[in-house]
Coordinates of C-alpha atoms in Angstrom, one line a residue:
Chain A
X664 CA 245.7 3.5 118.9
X665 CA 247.1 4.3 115.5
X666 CA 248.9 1.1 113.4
X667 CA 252.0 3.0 114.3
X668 CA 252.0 2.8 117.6
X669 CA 250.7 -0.3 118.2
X670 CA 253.6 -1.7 115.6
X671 CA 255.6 0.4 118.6
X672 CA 254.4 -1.6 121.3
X673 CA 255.1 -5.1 119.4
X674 CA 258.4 -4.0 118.3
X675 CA 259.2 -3.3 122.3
X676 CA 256.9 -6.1 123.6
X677 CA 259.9 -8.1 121.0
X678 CA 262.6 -6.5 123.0
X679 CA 261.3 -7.4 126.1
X680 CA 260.3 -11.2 124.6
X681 CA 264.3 -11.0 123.2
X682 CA 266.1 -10.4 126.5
X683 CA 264.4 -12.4 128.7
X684 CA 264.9 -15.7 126.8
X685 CA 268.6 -14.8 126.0
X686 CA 268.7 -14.4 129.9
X687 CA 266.8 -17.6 131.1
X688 CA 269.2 -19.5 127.7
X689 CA 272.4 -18.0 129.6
X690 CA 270.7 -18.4 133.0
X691 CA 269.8 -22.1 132.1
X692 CA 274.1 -22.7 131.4
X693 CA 275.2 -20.9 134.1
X694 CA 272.8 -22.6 136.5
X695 CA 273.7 -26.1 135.4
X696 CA 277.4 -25.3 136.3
X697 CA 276.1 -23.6 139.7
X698 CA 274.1 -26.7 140.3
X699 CA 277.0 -29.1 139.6
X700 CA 279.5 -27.4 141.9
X701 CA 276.6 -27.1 144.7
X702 CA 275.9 -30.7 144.6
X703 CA 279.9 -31.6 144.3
X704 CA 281.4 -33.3 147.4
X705 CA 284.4 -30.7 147.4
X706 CA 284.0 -27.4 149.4
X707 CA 286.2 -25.4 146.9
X708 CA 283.4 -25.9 144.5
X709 CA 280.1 -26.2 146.6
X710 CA 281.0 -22.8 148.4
X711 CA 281.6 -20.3 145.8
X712 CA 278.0 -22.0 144.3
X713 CA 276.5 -21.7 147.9
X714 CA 277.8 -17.8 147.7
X715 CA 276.3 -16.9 144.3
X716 CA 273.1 -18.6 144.7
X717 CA 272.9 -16.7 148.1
X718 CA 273.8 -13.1 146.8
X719 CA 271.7 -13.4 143.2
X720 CA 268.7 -14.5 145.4
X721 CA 268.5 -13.0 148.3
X722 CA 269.5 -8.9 146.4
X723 CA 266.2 -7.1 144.6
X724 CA 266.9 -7.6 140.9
X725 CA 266.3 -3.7 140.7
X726 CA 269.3 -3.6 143.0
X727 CA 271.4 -5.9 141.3
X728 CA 270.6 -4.1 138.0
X729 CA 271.2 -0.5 139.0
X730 CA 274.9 -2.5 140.6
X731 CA 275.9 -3.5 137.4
X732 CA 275.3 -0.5 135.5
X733 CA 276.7 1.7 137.9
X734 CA 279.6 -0.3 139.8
X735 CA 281.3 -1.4 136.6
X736 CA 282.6 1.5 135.4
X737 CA 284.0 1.8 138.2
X738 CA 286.2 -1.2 137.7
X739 CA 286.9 0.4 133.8
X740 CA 283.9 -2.2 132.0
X741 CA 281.3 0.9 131.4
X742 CA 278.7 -1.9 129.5
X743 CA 276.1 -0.6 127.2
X744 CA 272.3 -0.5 128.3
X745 CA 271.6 -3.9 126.6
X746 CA 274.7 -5.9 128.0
X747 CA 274.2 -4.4 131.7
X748 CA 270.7 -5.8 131.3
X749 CA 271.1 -9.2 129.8
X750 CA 274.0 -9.3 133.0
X751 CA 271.5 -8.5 135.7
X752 CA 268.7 -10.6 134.2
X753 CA 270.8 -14.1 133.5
X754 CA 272.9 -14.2 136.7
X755 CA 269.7 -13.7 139.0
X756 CA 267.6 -15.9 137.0
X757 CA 270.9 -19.0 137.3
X758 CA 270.5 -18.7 141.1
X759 CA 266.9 -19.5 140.8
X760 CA 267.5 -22.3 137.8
X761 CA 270.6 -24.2 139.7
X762 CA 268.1 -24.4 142.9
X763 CA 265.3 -25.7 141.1
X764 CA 268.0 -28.2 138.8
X765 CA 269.0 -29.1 142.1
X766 CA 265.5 -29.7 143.7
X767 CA 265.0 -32.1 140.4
X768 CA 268.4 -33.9 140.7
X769 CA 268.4 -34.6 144.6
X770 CA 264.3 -35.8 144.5
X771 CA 265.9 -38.8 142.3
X772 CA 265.0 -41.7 145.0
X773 CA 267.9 -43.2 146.3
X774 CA 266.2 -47.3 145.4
X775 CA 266.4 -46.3 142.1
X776 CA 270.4 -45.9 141.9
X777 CA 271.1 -48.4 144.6
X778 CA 269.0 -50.7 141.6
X779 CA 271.6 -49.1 139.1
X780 CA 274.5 -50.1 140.6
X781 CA 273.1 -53.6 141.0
X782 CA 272.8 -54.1 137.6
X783 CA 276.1 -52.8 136.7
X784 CA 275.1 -49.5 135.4
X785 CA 278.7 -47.0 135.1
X786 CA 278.4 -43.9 137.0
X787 CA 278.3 -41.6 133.4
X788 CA 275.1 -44.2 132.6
X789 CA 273.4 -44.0 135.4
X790 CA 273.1 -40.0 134.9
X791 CA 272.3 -40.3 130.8
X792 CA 269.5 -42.8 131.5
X793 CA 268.5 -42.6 135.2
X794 CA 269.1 -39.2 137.0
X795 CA 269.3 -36.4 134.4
X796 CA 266.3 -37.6 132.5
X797 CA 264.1 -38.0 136.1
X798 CA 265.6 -34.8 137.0
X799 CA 264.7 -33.1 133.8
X800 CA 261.2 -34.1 134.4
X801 CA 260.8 -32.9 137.9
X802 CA 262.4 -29.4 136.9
X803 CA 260.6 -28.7 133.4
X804 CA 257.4 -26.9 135.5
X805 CA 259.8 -25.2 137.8
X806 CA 261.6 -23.8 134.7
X807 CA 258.9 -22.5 132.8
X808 CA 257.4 -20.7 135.8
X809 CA 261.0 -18.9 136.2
X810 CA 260.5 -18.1 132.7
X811 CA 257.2 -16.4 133.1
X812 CA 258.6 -14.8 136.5
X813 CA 261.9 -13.8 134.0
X814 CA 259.6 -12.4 131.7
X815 CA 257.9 -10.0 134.0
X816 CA 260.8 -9.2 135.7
X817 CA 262.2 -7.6 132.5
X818 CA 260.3 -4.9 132.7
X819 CA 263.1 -3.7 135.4
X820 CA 265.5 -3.2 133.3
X821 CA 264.0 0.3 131.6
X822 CA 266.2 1.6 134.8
X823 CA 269.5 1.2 133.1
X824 CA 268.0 2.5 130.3
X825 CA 266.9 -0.3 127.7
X826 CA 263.4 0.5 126.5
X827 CA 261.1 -2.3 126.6
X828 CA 257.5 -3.2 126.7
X829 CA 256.9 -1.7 130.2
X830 CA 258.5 1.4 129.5
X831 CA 257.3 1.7 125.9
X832 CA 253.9 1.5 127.4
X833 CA 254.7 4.5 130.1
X834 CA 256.2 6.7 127.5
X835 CA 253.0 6.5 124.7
X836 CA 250.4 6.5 127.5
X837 CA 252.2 10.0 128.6
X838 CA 252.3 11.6 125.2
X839 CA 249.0 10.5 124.5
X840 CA 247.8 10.9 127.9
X841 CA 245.4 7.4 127.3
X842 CA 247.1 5.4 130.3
X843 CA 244.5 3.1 130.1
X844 CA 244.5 1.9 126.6
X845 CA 248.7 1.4 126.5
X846 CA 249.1 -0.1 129.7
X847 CA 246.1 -2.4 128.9
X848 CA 247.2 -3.2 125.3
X849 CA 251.4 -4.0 127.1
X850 CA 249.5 -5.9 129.5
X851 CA 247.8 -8.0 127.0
X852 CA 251.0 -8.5 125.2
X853 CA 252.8 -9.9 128.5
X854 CA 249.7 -12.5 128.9
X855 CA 250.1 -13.5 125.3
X856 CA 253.4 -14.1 125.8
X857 CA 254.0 -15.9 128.8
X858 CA 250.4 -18.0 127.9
X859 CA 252.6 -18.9 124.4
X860 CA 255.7 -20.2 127.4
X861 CA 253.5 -21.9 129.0
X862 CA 251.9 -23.9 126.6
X863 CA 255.3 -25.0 125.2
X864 CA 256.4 -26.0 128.7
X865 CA 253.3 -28.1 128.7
X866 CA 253.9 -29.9 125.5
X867 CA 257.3 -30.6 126.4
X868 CA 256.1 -31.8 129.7
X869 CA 253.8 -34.1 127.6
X870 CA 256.6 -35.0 125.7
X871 CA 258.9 -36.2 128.2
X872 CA 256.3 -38.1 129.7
X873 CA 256.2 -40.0 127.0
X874 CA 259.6 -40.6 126.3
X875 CA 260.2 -38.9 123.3
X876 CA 262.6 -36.6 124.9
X877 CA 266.0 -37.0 127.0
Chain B
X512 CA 303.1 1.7 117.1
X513 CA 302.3 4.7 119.3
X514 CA 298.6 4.6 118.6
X515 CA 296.9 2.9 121.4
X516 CA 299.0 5.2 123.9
X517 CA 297.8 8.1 122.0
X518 CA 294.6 6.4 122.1
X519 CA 294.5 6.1 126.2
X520 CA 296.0 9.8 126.6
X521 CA 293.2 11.8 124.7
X522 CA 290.9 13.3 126.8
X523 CA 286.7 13.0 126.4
X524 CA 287.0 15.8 123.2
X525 CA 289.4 14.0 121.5
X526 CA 287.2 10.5 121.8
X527 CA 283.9 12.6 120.8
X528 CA 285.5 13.5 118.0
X529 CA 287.2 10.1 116.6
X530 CA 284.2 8.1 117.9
X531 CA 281.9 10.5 116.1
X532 CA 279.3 10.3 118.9
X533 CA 278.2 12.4 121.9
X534 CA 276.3 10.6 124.4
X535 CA 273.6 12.4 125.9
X536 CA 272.0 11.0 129.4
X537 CA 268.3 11.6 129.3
X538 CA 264.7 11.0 130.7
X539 CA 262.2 11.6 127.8
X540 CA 259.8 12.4 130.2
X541 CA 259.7 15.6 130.8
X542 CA 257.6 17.8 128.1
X543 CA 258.2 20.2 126.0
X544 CA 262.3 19.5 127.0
X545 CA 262.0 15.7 126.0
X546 CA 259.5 13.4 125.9
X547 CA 258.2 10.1 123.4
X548 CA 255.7 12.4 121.5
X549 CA 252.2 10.7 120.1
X550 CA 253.4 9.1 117.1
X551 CA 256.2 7.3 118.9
X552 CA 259.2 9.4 117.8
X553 CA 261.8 11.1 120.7
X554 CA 261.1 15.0 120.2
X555 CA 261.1 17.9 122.1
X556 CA 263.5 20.7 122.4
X557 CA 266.8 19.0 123.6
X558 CA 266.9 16.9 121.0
X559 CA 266.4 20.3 118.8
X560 CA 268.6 21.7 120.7
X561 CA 271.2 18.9 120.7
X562 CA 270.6 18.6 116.8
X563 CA 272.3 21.9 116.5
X564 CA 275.4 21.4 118.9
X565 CA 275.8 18.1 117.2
X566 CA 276.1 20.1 113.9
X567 CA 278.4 22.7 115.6
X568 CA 280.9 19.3 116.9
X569 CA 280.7 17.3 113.8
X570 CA 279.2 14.7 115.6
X571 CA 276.3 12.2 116.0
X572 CA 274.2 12.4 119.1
X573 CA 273.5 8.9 121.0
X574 CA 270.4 9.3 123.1
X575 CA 270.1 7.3 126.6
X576 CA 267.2 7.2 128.4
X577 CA 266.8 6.4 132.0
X578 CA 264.8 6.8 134.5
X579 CA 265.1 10.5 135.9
X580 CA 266.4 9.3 139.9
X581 CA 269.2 7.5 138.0
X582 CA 271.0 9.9 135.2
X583 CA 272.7 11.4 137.7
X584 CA 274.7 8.4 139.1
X585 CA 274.8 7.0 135.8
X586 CA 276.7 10.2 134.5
X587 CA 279.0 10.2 137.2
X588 CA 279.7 6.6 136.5
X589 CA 280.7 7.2 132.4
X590 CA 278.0 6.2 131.2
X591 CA 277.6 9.1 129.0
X592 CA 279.0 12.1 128.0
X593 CA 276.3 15.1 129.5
X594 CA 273.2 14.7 130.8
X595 CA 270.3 17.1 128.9
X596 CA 267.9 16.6 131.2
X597 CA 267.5 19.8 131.8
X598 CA 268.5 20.0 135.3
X599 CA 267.2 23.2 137.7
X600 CA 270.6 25.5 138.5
X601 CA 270.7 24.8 142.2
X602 CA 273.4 25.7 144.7
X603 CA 274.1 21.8 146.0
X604 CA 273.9 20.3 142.0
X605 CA 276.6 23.3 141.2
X606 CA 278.8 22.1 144.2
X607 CA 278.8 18.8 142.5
X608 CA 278.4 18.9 138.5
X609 CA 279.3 21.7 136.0
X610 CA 276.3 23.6 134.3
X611 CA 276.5 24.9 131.2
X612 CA 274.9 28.0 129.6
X613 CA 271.3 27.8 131.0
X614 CA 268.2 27.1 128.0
X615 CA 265.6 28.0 129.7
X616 CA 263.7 30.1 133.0
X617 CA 262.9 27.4 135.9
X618 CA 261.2 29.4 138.1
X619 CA 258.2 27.1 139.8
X620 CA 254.3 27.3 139.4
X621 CA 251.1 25.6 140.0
X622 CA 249.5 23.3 137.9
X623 CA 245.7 22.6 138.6
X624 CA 242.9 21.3 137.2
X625 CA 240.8 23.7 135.1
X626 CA 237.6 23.4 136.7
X627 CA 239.0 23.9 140.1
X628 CA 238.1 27.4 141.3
X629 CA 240.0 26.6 144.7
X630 CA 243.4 27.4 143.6
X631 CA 244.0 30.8 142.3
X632 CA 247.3 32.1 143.6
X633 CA 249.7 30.0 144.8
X634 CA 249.0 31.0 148.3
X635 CA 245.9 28.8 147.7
X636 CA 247.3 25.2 148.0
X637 CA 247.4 26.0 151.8
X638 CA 246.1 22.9 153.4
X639 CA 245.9 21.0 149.9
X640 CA 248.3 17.9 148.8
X641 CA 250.6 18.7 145.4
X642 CA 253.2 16.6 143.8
X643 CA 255.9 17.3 141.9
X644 CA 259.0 14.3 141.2
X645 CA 261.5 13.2 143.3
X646 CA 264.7 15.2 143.8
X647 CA 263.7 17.5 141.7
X648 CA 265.0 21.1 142.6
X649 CA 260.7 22.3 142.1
X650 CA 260.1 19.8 144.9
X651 CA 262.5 21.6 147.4
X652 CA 261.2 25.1 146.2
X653 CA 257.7 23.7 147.3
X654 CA 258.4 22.7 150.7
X655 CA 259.7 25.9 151.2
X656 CA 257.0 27.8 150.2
X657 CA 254.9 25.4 151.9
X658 CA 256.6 26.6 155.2
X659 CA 255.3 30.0 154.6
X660 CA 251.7 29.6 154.6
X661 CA 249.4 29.6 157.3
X662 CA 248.3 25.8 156.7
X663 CA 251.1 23.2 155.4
X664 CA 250.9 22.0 152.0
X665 CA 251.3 17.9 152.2
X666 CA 253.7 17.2 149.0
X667 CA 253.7 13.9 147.3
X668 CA 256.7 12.6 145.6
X669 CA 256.6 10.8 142.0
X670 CA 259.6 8.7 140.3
X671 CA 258.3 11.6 137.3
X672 CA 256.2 14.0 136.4
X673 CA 254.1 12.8 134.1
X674 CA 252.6 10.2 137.3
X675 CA 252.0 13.7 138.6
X676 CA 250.1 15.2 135.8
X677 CA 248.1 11.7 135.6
X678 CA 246.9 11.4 139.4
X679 CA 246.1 15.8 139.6
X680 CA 243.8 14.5 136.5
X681 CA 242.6 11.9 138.4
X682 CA 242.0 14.0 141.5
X683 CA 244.0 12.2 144.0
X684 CA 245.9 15.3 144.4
X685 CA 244.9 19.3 144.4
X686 CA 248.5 20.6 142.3
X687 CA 251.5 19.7 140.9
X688 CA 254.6 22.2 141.4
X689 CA 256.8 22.2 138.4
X690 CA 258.7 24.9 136.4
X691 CA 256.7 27.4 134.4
X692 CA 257.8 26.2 131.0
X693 CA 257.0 22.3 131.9
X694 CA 253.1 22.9 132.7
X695 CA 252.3 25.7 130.2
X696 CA 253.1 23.2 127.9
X697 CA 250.8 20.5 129.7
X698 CA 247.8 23.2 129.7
X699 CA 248.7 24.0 126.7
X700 CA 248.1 20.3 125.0
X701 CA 245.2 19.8 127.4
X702 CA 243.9 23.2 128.2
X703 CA 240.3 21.4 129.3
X704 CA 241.7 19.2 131.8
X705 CA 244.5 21.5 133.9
X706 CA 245.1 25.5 133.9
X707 CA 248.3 27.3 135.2
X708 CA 248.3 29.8 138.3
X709 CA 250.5 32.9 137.9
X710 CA 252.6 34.0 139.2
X711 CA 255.2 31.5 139.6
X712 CA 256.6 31.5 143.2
X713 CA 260.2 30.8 145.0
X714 CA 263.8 32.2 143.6
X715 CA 264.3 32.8 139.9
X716 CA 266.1 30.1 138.7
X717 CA 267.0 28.6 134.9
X718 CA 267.2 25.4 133.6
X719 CA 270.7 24.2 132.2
X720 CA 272.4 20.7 130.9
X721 CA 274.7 19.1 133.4
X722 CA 278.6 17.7 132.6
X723 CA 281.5 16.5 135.7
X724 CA 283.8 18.2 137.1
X725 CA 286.2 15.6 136.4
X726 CA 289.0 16.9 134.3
X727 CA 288.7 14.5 131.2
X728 CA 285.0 15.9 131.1
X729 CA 286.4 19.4 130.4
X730 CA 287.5 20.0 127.2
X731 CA 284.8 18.6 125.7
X732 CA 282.1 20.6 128.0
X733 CA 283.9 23.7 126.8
X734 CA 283.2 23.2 123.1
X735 CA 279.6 22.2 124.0
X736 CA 279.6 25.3 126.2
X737 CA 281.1 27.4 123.2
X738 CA 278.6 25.5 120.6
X739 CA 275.2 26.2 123.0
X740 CA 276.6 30.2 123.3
X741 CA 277.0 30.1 119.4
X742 CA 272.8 29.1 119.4
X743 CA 271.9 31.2 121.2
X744 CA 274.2 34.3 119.4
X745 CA 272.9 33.8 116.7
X746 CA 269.1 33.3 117.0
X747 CA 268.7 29.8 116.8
X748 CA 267.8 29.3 120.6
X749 CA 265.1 31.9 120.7
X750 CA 263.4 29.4 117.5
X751 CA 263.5 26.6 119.5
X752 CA 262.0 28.5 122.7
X753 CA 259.5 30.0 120.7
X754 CA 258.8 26.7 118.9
X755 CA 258.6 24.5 122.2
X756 CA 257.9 27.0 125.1
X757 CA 255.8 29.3 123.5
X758 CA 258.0 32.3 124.4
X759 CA 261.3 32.7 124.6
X760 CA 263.4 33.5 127.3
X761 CA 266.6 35.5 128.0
X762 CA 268.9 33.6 129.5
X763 CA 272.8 34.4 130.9
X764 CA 275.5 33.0 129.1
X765 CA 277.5 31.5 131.8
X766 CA 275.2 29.4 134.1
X767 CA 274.8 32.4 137.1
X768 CA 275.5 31.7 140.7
X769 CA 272.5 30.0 142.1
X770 CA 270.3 32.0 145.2
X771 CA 269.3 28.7 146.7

């Protein structure tokens, strides 16, 4: 593989790298509010959680992705490529982050805020020092593997026409009919990657451990 | 004051032409029309040909590239201006979407591996398994001259045909059926790996880039129509077949009623 190509397949590899952490970032935001309104005693604000996380899910992210790009127009929003994409990829991946935020938040055991309240703690300090920081804990793993999953996943949205690593890959290994070589090389790329996510979810794992964080 | 009302009342010409940009739907897989070439670069000979009605508009061209299964829908949604796939002239596509002035022949032939001595007219893939890519107008024109010979052909479909090319390499299939113009170019770039049987089979048929019927659309079709009959007065087109094809084809132009 020539130097130009190659610099071809990191340039995409950074496109992919690029949309799938502005996803999981916008993901991360929207799933903390979906998590908040899921876990909130009113029904007004559990049920429209209850009906996103449901939806985002349970539909194929190829599905959801050719939806957006399609269906908008539709409505008059004809969205770019890129915007279409980062849509598709954030709200799926909030569905999965509020349920794992959630499986953190409600594994807090109960004897440790029935001790909070004996001691006086306010409800606001009971979730900066007890709950959000146990929480945090017990989600970190589950985010980074949605990461890596969000990641991989990315290399769906070539079908509304943003050209990433995936795609990148198909296109070279057609014009220079060496399959082997690009998909190998994109697939070494991904494993890089998601092998630099993982080890940073590991250290922060370490660090929260520790206390140094939240 | 009046501006944004003006703005909202031009039709797709009128915003071409402020905007500065026509945006072409596309596939880039589909050689010698348009494909990712080996150094990386989008080539082939829409964007040629595209190069020259941009000149003839005054405008830039903004390539899209999507998966072949989805330009359609994604045209009819606005997602672009045309669509250069090139698509095959076919009665049902004409019902739907307006062709312009075809660019190349379409007629259908057999791709096969060189050092299979099987296959040497295209009665010969009697019996056989051959691909060709989904919804494509060559797929239909295979089944039915599948139906015609003594043993059925088993067709395999592929999101494109590049897949195609790659598994008739790899011998998990005996042909692919694709449009004379698509795999003389393939046999040409890899003439020790796949050969082409003559003659093609099936209805004449041409190749030609796709707009909608919607109103809005029109205006703007017409000058592209006007700009690709302008090419092809003048000479230009038969460079770019010659360059691309290897021969260049005469082609009608207004996109001709189709025979199937």
């Amino acid at each position: 593989m020539s130097a130009r190509l190659f610099e071809l397949m990191l340039k995409a590899a950074g496109t992919t790298v690029v949309i799938s952490f502005v996803s999981i970032g916008i993901g991360l935001l929207i799933g903390i509010l979906v998590c908040a309104a899921k876990l909130s005693p009113r029904p007004w604000l559990r049920w429209p959680a209850v009906l996103f996380v449901s939806f985002f899910r349970g539909v194929p992210l190829l599905v959801q992705l050719l939806l957006i790009y399609n269906l908008l127009p539709a409505i008059g929003l004809a969205v770019p490529s890129l915007v279409a994409a980062l849509i598709g990829l954030s709200l799926c991946t909030a569905a999965y982050q509020a349920e794992n935020l959630r499986g953190g938040f409600t594994s807090v055991p109960r004897g440790l805020l029935e001790a909070a309240d004996m001691v006086g703690l306010s409800p606001w300090q009971q979730f900066r020092r007890i709950r959000a920081p146990i929480a945090l804990r017990l989600t970190v793993p589950a985010l980074v593997n949605e990461a890596i999953l969000i990641l991989k996943a990315s290399s769906l949205v070539s079908v509304v026409g943003v050209i990433e690593l995936t795609r990148t890959a198909q296109n070279l290994a057609a014009s220079t009919y060496e399959p082997l070589l690009f998909y190998s090389v994109a697939g070494g790329l991904y494993l890089a990657i998601n092998w630099m996510v993982a080890g940073g979810g590991s250290l922060t794992e370490r660090a929260l451990r520790r206390g140094r964080l939240a | 004051m009046t501006t944004p009302i003006l703005a909202q009342a031009q039709d797709a010409l009128a915003r071409v032409k402020t905007e500065g940009v026509l945006k072409v739907g596309t596939e880039t897989a589909f050689a010698p029309f348009d494909f990712i070439d080996a150094t990386g670069e989008h080539a082939g000979f829409n964007v040629d040909a595209f190069a020259e009605v941009g000149k003839e508009l005054g405008v830039k061209i903004k390539w899209v590239e999507l998966p072949w299964d989805g330009v359609l829908p994604a045209l009819e949604a606005g997602q672009f201006n045309m669509v250069a796939g090139p698509a095959t002239i076919t009665k049902a596509r004409m019902e739907r979407y307006r062709f312009l002035s075809p660019v190349a022949e379409a007629t259908v032939a057999i791709l096969r591996r060189a050092k299979d001595d099987t296959i040497k007219t295209p009665q010969d893939i009697a019996g056989k398994t051959v691909g060709a890519g989904k919804a494509t107008a060559q797929l239909a024109q295979l089944k039915t001259f599948g139906a015609t010979l003594p043993k059925p052909v088993e067709t395999r479909e592929y999101p494109g045909f590049n897949e195609a090319y790659a598994d008739l390499a790899a011998g998990r299939i005996a042909a692919v059926a694709n449009s004379l113009p698509n795999i003389a170019y393939v046999a040409s770039k890899q003439p020790a790996v796949f050969a082409v049987v003559k003659p093609p089979f099936g209805q004449k048929s041409y190749f030609g880039y796709i707009g909608t019927k919607k109103p809005d659309d029109q205006p703007l079709l017409d000058a592209v129509q006007a700009a690709l009959v302008k090419i092809k007065t003048d000479g230009r087109m038969k460079k770019l077949q010659e360059k691309w094809f290897g021969t260049a084809f005469d082609t009608p132009d207004v996109a001709p009623e189709p025979s199937f």
